[in-house]
XYZ file of C-alpha atoms in Angstrom:
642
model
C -22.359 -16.681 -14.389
C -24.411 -15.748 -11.096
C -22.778 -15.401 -7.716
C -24.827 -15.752 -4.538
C -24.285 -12.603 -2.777
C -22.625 -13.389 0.937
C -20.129 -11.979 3.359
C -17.597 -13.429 0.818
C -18.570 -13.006 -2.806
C -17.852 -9.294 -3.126
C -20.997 -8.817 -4.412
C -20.990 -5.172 -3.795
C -24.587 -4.529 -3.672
C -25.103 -3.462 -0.226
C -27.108 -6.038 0.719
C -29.853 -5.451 3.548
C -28.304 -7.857 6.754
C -30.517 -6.593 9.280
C -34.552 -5.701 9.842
C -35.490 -2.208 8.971
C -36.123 -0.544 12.098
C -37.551 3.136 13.051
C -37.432 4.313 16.528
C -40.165 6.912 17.275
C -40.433 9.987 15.704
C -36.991 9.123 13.397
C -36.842 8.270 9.818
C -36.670 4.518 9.263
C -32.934 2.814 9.558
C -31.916 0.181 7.235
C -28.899 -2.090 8.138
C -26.380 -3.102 5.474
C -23.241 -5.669 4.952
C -21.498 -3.067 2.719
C -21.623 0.089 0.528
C -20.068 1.177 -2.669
C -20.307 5.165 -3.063
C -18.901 6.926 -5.908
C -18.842 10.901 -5.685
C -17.970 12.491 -9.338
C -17.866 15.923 -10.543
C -15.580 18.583 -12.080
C -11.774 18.004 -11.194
C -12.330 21.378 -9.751
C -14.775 20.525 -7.429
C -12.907 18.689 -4.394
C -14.017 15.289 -5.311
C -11.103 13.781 -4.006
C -11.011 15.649 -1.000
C -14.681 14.791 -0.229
C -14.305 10.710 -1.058
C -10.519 11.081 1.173
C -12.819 12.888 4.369
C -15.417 10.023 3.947
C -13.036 7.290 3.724
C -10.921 8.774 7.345
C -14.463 9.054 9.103
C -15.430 5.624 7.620
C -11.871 4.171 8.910
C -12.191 5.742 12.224
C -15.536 3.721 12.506
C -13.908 0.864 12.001
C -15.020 -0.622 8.732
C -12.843 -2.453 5.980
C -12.733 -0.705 3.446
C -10.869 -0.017 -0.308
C -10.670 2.958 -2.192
C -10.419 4.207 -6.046
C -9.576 7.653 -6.643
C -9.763 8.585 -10.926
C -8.837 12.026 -11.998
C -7.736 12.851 -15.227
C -4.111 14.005 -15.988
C -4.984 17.470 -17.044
C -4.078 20.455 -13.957
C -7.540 21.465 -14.666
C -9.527 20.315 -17.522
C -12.568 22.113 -18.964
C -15.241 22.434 -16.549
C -18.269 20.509 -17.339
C -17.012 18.308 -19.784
C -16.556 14.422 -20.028
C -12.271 14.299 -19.915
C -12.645 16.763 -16.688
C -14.559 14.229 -14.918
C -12.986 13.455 -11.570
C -14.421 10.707 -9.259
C -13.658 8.786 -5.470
C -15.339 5.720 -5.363
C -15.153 4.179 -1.788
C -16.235 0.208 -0.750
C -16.729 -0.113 3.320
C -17.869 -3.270 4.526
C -18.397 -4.888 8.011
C -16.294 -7.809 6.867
C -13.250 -8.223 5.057
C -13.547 -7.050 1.161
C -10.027 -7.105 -1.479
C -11.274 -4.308 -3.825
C -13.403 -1.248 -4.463
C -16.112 -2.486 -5.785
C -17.026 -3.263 -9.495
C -20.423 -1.183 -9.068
C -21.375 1.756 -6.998
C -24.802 1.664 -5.081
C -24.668 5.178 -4.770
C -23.646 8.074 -7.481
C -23.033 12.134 -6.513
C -22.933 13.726 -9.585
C -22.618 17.116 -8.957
C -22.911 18.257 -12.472
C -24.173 16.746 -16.188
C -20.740 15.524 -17.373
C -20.068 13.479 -14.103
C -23.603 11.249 -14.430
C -23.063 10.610 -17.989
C -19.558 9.384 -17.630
C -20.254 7.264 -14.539
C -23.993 6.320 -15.278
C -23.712 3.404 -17.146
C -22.048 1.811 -14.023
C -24.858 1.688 -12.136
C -26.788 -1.395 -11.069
C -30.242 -0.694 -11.150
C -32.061 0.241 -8.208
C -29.095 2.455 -7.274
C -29.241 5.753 -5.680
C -28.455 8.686 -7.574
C -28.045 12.154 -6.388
C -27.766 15.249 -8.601
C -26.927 18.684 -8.177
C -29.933 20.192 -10.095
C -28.348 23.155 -10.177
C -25.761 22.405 -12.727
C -28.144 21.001 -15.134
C -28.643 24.179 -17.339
C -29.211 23.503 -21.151
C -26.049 24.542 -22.192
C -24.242 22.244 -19.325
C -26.317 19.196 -20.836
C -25.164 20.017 -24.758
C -21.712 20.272 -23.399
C -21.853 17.009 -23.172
C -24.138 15.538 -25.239
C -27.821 15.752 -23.611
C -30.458 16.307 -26.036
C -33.049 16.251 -23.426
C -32.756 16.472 -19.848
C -31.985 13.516 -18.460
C -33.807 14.392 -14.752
C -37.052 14.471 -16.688
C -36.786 12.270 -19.481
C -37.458 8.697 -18.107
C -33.588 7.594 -18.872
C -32.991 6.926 -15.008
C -35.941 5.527 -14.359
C -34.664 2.541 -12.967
C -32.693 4.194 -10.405
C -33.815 5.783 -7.585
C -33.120 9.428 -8.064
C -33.072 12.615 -5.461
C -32.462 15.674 -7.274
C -31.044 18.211 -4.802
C -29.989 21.998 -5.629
C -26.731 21.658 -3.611
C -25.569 24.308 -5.051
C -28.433 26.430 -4.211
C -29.073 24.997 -0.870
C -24.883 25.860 0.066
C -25.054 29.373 -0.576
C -28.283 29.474 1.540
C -26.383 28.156 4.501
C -23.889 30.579 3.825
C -25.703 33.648 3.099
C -24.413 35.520 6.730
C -20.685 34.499 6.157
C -19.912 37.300 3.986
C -18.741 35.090 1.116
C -19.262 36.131 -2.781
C -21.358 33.228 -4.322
C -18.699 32.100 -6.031
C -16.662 31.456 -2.740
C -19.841 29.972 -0.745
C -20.554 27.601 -4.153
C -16.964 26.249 -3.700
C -18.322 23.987 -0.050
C -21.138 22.256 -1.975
C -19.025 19.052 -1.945
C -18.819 19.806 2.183
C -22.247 19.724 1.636
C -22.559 16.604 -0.005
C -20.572 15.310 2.377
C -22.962 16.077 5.254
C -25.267 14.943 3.563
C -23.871 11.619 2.686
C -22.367 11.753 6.253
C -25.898 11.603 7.708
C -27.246 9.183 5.107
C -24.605 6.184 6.267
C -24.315 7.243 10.004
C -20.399 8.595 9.914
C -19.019 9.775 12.433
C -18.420 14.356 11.650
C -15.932 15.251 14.613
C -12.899 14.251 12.691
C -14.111 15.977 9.614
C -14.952 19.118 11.249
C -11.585 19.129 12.698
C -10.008 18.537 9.831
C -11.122 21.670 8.235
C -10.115 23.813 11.191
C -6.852 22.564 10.762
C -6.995 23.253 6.657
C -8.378 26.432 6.985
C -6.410 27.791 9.942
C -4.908 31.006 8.568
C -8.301 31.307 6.955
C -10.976 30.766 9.990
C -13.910 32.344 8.084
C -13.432 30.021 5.701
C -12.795 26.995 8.014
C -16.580 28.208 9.618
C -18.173 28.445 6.128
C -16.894 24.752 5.250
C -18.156 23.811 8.641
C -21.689 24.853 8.521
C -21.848 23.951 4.837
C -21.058 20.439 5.909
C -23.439 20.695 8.841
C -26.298 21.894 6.140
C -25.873 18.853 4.529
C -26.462 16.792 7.589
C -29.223 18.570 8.439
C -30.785 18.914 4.790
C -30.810 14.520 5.506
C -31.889 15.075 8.569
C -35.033 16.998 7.621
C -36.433 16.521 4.068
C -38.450 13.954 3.057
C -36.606 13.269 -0.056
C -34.402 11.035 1.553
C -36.854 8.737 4.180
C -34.296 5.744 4.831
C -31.050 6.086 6.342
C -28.581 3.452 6.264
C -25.775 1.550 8.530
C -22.893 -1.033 8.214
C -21.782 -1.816 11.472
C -17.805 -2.061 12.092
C -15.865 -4.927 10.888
C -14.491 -6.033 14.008
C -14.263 -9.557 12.961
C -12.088 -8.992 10.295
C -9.325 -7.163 11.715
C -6.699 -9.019 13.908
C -6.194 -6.909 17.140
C -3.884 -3.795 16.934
C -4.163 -0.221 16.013
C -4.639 0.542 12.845
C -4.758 3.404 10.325
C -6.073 4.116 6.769
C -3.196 4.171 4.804
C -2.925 4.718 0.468
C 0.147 3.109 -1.642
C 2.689 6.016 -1.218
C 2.135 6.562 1.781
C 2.629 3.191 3.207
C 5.990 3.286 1.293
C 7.584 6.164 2.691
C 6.776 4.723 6.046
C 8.023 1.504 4.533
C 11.104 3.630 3.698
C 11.605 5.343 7.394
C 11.077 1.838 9.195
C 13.507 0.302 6.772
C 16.310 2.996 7.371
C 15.631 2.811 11.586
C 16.230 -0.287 11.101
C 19.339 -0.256 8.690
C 20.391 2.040 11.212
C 21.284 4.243 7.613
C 20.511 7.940 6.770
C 17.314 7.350 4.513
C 18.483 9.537 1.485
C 16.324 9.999 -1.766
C 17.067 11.874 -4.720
C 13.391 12.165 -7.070
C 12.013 14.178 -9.746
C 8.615 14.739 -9.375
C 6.540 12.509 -11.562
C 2.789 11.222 -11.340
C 2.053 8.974 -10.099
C 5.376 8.475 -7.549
C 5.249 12.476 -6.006
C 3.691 11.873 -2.775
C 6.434 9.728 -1.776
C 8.747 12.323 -2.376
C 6.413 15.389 -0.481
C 5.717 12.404 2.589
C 9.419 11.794 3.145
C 10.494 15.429 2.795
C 8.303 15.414 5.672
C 10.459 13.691 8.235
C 14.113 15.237 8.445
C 13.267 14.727 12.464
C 14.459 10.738 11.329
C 17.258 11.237 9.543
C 15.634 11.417 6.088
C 16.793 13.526 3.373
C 14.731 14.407 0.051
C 16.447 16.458 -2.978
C 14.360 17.084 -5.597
C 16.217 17.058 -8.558
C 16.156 19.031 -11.953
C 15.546 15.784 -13.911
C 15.007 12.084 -13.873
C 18.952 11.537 -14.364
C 20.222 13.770 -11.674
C 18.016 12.490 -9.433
C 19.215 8.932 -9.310
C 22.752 10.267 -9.771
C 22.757 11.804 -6.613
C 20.748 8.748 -5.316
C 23.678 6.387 -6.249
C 26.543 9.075 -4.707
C 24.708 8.574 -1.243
C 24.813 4.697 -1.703
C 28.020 4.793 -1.883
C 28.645 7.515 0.816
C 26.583 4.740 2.993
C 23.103 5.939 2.717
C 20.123 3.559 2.600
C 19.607 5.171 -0.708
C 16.393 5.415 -3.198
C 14.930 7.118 -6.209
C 10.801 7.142 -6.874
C 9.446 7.680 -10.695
C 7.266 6.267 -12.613
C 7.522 4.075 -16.281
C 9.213 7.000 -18.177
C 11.171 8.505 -15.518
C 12.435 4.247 -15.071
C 13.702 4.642 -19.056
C 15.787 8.023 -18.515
C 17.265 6.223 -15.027
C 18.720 2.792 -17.259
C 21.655 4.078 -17.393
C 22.548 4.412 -13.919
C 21.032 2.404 -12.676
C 23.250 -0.419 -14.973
C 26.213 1.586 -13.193
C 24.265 0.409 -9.923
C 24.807 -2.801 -11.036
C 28.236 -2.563 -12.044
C 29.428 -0.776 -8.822
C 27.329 -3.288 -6.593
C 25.736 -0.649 -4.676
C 22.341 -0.926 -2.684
C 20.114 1.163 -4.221
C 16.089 1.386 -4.388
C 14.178 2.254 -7.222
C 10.926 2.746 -7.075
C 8.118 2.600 -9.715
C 5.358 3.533 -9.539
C 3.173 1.934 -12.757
C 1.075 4.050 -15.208
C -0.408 3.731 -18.435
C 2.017 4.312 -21.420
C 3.544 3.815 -23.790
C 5.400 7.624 -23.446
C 3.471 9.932 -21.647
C 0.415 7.780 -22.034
C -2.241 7.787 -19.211
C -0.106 9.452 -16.004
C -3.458 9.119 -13.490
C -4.484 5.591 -14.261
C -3.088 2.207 -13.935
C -1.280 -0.300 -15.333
C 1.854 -3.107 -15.257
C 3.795 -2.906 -18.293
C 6.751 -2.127 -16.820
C 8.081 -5.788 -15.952
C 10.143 -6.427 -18.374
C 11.342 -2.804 -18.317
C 12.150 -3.767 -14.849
C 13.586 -7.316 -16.033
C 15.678 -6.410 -19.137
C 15.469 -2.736 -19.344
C 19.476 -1.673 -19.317
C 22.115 -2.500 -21.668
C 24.516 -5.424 -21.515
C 23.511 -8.221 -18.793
C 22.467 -6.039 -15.704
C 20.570 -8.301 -13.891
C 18.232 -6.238 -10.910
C 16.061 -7.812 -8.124
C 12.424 -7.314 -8.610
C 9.839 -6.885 -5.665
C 5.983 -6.230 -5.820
C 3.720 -5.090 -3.351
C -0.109 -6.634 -3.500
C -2.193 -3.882 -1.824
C -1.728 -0.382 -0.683
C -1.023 -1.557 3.045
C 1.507 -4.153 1.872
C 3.455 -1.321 0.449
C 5.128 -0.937 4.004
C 6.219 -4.363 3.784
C 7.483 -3.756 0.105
C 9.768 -1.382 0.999
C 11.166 -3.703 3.627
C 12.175 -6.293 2.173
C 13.409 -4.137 -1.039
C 15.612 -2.717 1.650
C 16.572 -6.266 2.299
C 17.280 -7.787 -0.707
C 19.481 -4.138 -1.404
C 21.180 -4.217 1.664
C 22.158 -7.958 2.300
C 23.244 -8.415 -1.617
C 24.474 -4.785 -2.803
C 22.649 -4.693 -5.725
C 19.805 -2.107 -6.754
C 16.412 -3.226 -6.025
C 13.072 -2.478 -8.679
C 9.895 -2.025 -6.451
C 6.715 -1.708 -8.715
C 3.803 -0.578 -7.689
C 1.191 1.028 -9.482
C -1.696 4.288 -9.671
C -4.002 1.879 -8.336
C -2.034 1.012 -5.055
C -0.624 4.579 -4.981
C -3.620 6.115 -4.553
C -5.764 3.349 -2.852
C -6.191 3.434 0.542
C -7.220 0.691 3.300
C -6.766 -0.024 6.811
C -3.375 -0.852 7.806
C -2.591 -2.290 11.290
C 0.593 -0.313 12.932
C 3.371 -3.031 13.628
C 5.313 -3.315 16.960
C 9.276 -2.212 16.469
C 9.822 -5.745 17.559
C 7.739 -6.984 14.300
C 10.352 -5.288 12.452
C 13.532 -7.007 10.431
C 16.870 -6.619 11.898
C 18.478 -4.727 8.744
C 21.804 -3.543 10.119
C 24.944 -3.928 8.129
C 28.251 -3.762 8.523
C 30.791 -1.712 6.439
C 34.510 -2.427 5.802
C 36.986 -1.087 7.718
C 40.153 -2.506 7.039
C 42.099 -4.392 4.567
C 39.876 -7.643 4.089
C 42.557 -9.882 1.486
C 46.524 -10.918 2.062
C 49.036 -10.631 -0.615
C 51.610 -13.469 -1.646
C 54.124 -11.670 -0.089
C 52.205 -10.648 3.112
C 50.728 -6.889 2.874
C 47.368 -6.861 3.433
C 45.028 -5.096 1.004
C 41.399 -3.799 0.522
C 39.834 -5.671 -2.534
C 36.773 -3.815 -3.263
C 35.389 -6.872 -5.029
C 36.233 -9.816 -2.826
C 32.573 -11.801 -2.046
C 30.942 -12.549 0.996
C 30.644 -16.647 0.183
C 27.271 -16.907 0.698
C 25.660 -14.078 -0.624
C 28.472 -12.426 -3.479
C 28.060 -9.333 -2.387
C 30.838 -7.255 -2.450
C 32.277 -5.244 0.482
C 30.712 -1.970 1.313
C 33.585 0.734 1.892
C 32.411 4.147 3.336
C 34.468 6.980 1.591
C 36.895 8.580 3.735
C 37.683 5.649 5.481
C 41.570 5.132 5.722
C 43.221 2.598 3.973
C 39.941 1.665 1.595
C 40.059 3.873 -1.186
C 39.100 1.889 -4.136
C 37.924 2.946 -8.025
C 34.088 3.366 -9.043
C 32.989 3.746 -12.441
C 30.965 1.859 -15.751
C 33.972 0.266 -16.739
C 34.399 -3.872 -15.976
C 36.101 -4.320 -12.845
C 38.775 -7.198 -12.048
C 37.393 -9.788 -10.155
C 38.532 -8.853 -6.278
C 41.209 -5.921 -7.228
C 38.248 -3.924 -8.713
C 40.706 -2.431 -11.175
C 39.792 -2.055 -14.653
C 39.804 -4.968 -16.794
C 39.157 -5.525 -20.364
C 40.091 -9.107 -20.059
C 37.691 -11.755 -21.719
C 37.906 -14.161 -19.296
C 37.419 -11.852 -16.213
C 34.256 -9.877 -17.957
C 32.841 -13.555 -18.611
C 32.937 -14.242 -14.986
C 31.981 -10.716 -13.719
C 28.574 -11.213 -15.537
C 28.540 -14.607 -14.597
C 28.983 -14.084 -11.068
C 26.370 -10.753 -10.891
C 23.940 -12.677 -12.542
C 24.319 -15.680 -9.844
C 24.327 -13.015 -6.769
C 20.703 -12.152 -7.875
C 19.832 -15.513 -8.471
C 21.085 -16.745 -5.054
C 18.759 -14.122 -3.524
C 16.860 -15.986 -0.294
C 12.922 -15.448 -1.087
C 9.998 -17.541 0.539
C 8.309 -20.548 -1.581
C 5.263 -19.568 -2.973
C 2.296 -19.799 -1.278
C -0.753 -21.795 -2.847
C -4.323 -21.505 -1.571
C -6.042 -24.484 -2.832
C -7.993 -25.783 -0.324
C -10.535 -28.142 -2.709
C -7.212 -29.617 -5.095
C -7.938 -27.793 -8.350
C -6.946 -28.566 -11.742
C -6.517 -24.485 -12.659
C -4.460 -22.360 -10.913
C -4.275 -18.399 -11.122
C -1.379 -16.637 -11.183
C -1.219 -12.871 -9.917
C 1.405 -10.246 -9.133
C 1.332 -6.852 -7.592
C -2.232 -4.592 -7.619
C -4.031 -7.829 -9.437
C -4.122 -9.472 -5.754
C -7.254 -7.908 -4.788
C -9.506 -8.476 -7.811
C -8.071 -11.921 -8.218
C -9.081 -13.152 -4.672
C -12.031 -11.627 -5.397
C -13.394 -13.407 -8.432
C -11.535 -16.601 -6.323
C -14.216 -16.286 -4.044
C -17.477 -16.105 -5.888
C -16.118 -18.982 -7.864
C -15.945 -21.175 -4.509
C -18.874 -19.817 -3.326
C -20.501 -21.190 -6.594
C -19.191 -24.605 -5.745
C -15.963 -24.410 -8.915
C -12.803 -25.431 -7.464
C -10.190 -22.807 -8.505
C -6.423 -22.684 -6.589
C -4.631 -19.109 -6.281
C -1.191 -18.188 -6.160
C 0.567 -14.387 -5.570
C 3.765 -13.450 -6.536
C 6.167 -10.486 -4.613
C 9.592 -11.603 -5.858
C 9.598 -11.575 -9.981
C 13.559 -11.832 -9.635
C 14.217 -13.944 -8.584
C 10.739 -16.025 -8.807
C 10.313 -18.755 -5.862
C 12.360 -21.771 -5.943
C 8.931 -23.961 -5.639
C 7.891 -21.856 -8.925
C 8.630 -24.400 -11.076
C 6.862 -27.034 -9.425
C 3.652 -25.312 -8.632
C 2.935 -24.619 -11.968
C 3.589 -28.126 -13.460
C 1.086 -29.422 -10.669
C -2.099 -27.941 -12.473
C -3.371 -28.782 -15.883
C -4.326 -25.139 -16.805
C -2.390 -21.828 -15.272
C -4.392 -18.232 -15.835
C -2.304 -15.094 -15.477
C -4.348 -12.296 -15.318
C -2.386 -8.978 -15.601
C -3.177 -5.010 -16.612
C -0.459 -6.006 -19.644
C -0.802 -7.419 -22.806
C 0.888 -10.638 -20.824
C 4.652 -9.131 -19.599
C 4.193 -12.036 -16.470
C 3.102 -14.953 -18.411
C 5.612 -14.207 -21.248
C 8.478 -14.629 -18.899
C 6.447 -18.266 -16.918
C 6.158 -19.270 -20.202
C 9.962 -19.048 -21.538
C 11.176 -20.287 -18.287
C 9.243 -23.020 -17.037
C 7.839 -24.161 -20.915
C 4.140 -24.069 -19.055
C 1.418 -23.098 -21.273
C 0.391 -20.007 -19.317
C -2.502 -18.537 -20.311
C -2.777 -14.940 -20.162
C -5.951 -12.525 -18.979
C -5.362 -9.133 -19.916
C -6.609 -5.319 -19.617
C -4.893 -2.459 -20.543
C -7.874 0.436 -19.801
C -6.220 2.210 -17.380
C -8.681 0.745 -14.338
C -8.169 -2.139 -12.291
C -10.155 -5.629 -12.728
C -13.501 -5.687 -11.962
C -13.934 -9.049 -9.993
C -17.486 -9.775 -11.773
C -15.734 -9.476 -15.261
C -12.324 -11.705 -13.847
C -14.685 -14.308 -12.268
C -16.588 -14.759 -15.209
C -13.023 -15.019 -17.462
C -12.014 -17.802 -14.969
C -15.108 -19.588 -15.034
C -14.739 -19.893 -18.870
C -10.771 -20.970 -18.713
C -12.090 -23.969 -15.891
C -14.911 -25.056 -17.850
C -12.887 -25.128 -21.215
């Protein structure tokens, strides 16, 4: 299919919006309506750190923008070789874009390994800049070169500036006093001047930045500096590079407010702080560190100043364990992991369920099965999530949809944990972990009132008149079960695995009672209060598709170019997978065809198809990336016109 390239098709090939112009004496300015940069090298060579510095000074200017950090899982893989490849691609825009772009207009490879593996995702006509340097004969066999592929004709169809950056850094460095292995270590600063220059960023903030990095180390600091002011200058000057290029802020796209970049994990530990404030709880968490859920743990441990307290634990097991002790100490409590770390928590977290205790647990998605793929994405872990735990343990299930909506997430996990005493699944994934867009800072007021109240006296009166604390007696409208602080007189009640008497809480191995004790946990999460789902079908189409979690973003994507080509396709996003909507069910039985695209082999449409008998068809990817909205749009078209 072809899609006309606008302000809303995500094209991604930063079209030219505006007249070339060239003041007097200045190199000629082209104006653009977006850019997709990718910067790739060894995972060595601060990669990440250069695409993160681009993407702050690109936020600060005020342009959307989404980003898509891939390293590989290795500490440090061998240099120079395709598995220790690690790349930042970044998509700014001065209108409102979903994803990160399917393909980059511009490639830094700093080395041989890093433009074969990213190459052959190049449009043509893309720019493509290469550190000469590192393209020795023995680099290019490393990795498969016969010839060199500089001088061979292979990239002829993209525009390519060779540039000796390392060469050219250890120049600019050459009266710091560095060895040239230290001054060879801020060629990426110097790529980023460069790139800085080429796409008019702002370089305060960045220069800052690496005073504060480098603060015990100023000489260092200085070298990064004027490496990074080389680079700017090395645009500035040579005639390599004759065009510059802008995208003007996306002002229009933005409601007003002050906002932030913000990745995945990040906006979930703020999620998590703004949740207990507003609990009015002790935020505790107990974690183990596991890619790619650490940074939630290292942000929170952060912020004892609000109450928060982090314990990294020796394992997956402990860490919950102590997780589930502060729940029930009166903690707005939470454990972060990812897929395997969710398997070795099943256990107690089924005791979560059995001692009706608000608890969090946070997953963060990544390729398995096992170890599997710990830096890239995926979402097999729903019906971990769903039936994951022995016996009937049924568990609320949330989903954030981009890395900014991770705040909100968190909240209403908190929610659903707090109002119903149950433990809570939040899944997110690699992709929204480590993604980053602009996030607009809420008010206090925006915030939910979470505050609850704990028992404090005997709540249920005998037949012959005492009153009594029943540990298990239900709030009517919610079932949740009283929540008695330890310690406090007169409310000193059992815990444990075991089935629990209905009300008394004592242990029961009565047929009758366990029937309704599973009966009656399994209706608590089904009472849950969610919002209907939201459909956006503004043209009354016959095929509707059907998205949860990190999918959002491609999905509206590919939604778009198919409008903009005139096909009338409806869209639909889901946060709460347990339980689903109440409007679910009708919804779905109001289109003739339903498309669930999902980085699974089809965990979502599995469980739409069993419950609501709709013939859900399923999309699926299991590569460790995210969808590419070209490749989506072009699956959708097929499924409409079939």
């Amino acid at each position: 299919m072809t899609s006309q390239v606008s302000s809303e098709t995500e094209q991604g090939d930063g079209t030219v919006v505006g007249e070339q112009r060239k003041p007097a004496g200045a190199k000629d300015v082209r104006r653009l309506d977006r850019v997709i940069i990718r910067f790739a090298g060894d995972s060595g060579d601060g990669m990440q750190l250069t695409g993160d510095r681009f993407t702050s000074e690109t936020a600060s200017f005020g342009n959307d923008l989404s980003t898509l950090p891939n390293f590989p899982a290795e500490i440090r893989a061998p240099a120079g070789t395709l598995p220790g490849v690690s790349s930042f691609q970044l998509h700014f825009a001065d209108h409102d874009i979903l994803t990160p772009g399917d393909a980059p207009n511009v490639l830094v490879a700093m080395n041989p390994a890093a433009l074969k593996a990213n190459v052959g995702d190049l449009p043509r006509g893309a720019e493509v800049i290469v550190n000469t340097d590192e393209f020795t004969k023995r680099a290019m066999q490393k990795v498969g070169y016969a010839d060199n592929p500089l001088e061979d004709g292979s990239l002829d169809g993209y525009h390519l500036h060779p540039v000796p950056l390392t060469t050219l850094t250890v120049q600019a460095l050459k009266d710091f006093g560095l060895t040239r292995k230290e001054a060879e270590r801020s060629k990426n600063m110097f790529a980023l001047g460069l790139l800085s220059w080429m796409y008019h960023r702002p370089t305060q903030g960045t220069e800052e930045f690496l005073r504060t990095k480098f603060a015990r180390k100023p000489e260092i600091a200085a070298a990064n500096i004027a490496a990074f002011r080389a680079g700017w200058n090395f645009g500035e000057t040579t005639e390599d590079f004759a065009v510059s290029y802008e995208v003007a802020p996306a002002a229009a796209a933005f409601p007003a407010g002050t906002y932030r970049n913000i990745s995945g994990n990040l906006a979930l530990a703020y999620g998590l702080i703004a949740a207990s404030r507003q609990a009015d709880l002790p935020l505790y968490l107990g974690s183990y560190p596991i890619t790619p859920a650490s940074d939630v743990l290292h942000e929170l441990s952060r912020h004892k100043n609000f109450g928060v307290r982090t314990f990294q634990a020796e394992d997956e097991i402990a860490g919950i364990g102590a997780a589930l002790g502060a729940a029930f100490g009166g903690s707005l409590a939470v454990t972060t992991t990812s897929g395997p770390g969710v398997a070795l928590k099943s256990e107690t977290i089924g005791l979560a369920v059995s001692l009706e205790l608000p608890l969090l647990v946070i997953d963060i998605q990544r390729g398995g099965p096992s170890t599997g793929l710990p830096t890239k994405t995926e979402q097999a872990d729903l019906l971990q999530a769903m039936f994951g735990r022995n016996g009937e343990a049924p568990v609320p299930i949330v989903a954030p949809r981009t890395p900014a909506d991770c705040f909100d997430a968190a909240l209403e996990a908190a929610r659903i944990a707090l109002t119903y005493r149950t433990p809570v699944m939040l899944l997110s994934d690699g992709y929204l972990a480590n993604g980053s867009e602009p996030w607009r800072i809420p008010a206090t007021g925006e915030l939910p009132d979470l505050r609850v109240q704990f028992a404090q006296g005997p709540n249920h009166t005998l037949e012959d008149g005492s009153e009594v604390f029943w540990p298990y007696k239900r709030d009517p409208g919610t079932l949740a079960r009283p929540w008695a602080v330890p310690g406090t007189p007169g409310l000193e009640h059992r815990i444990g695995g075991i089935e629990k008497q209905d009300g008394t809480g004592n242990i029961s191995y009565d047929p009758a009672n366990h029937d309704h004790m599973v009966r009656t946990r399994q209706a608590k999460i089904d009472g849950i209060a969610v919002p209907d789902l939201a459909v956006d079908d503004p043209d009354g189409a016959r095929t509707l598709v059907l998205g949860w979690g990190s999918t959002y973003g491609p999905i509206t994507a590919a939604v778009r170019r198919l409008r903009a080509a005139g096909l009338p396709i409806a869209q639909a996003h889901l946060r709460h997978l347990n339980p689903f909507p109440p409007n679910l069910g009708e919804v779905l039985k109001g289109y003739d065809k339903v498309v669930v695209p999902e980085m699974n082999l089809g965990q979502l449409a599995t469980l739409i198809r069993a419950k609501y008998l709709v013939d859900a068809h399923s999309h699926n990817q299991v590569n460790g990336m995210p969808f590419k909205a070209e490749q989506l749009a072009t699956a959708l078209k097929e499924t409409i016109d079939g």
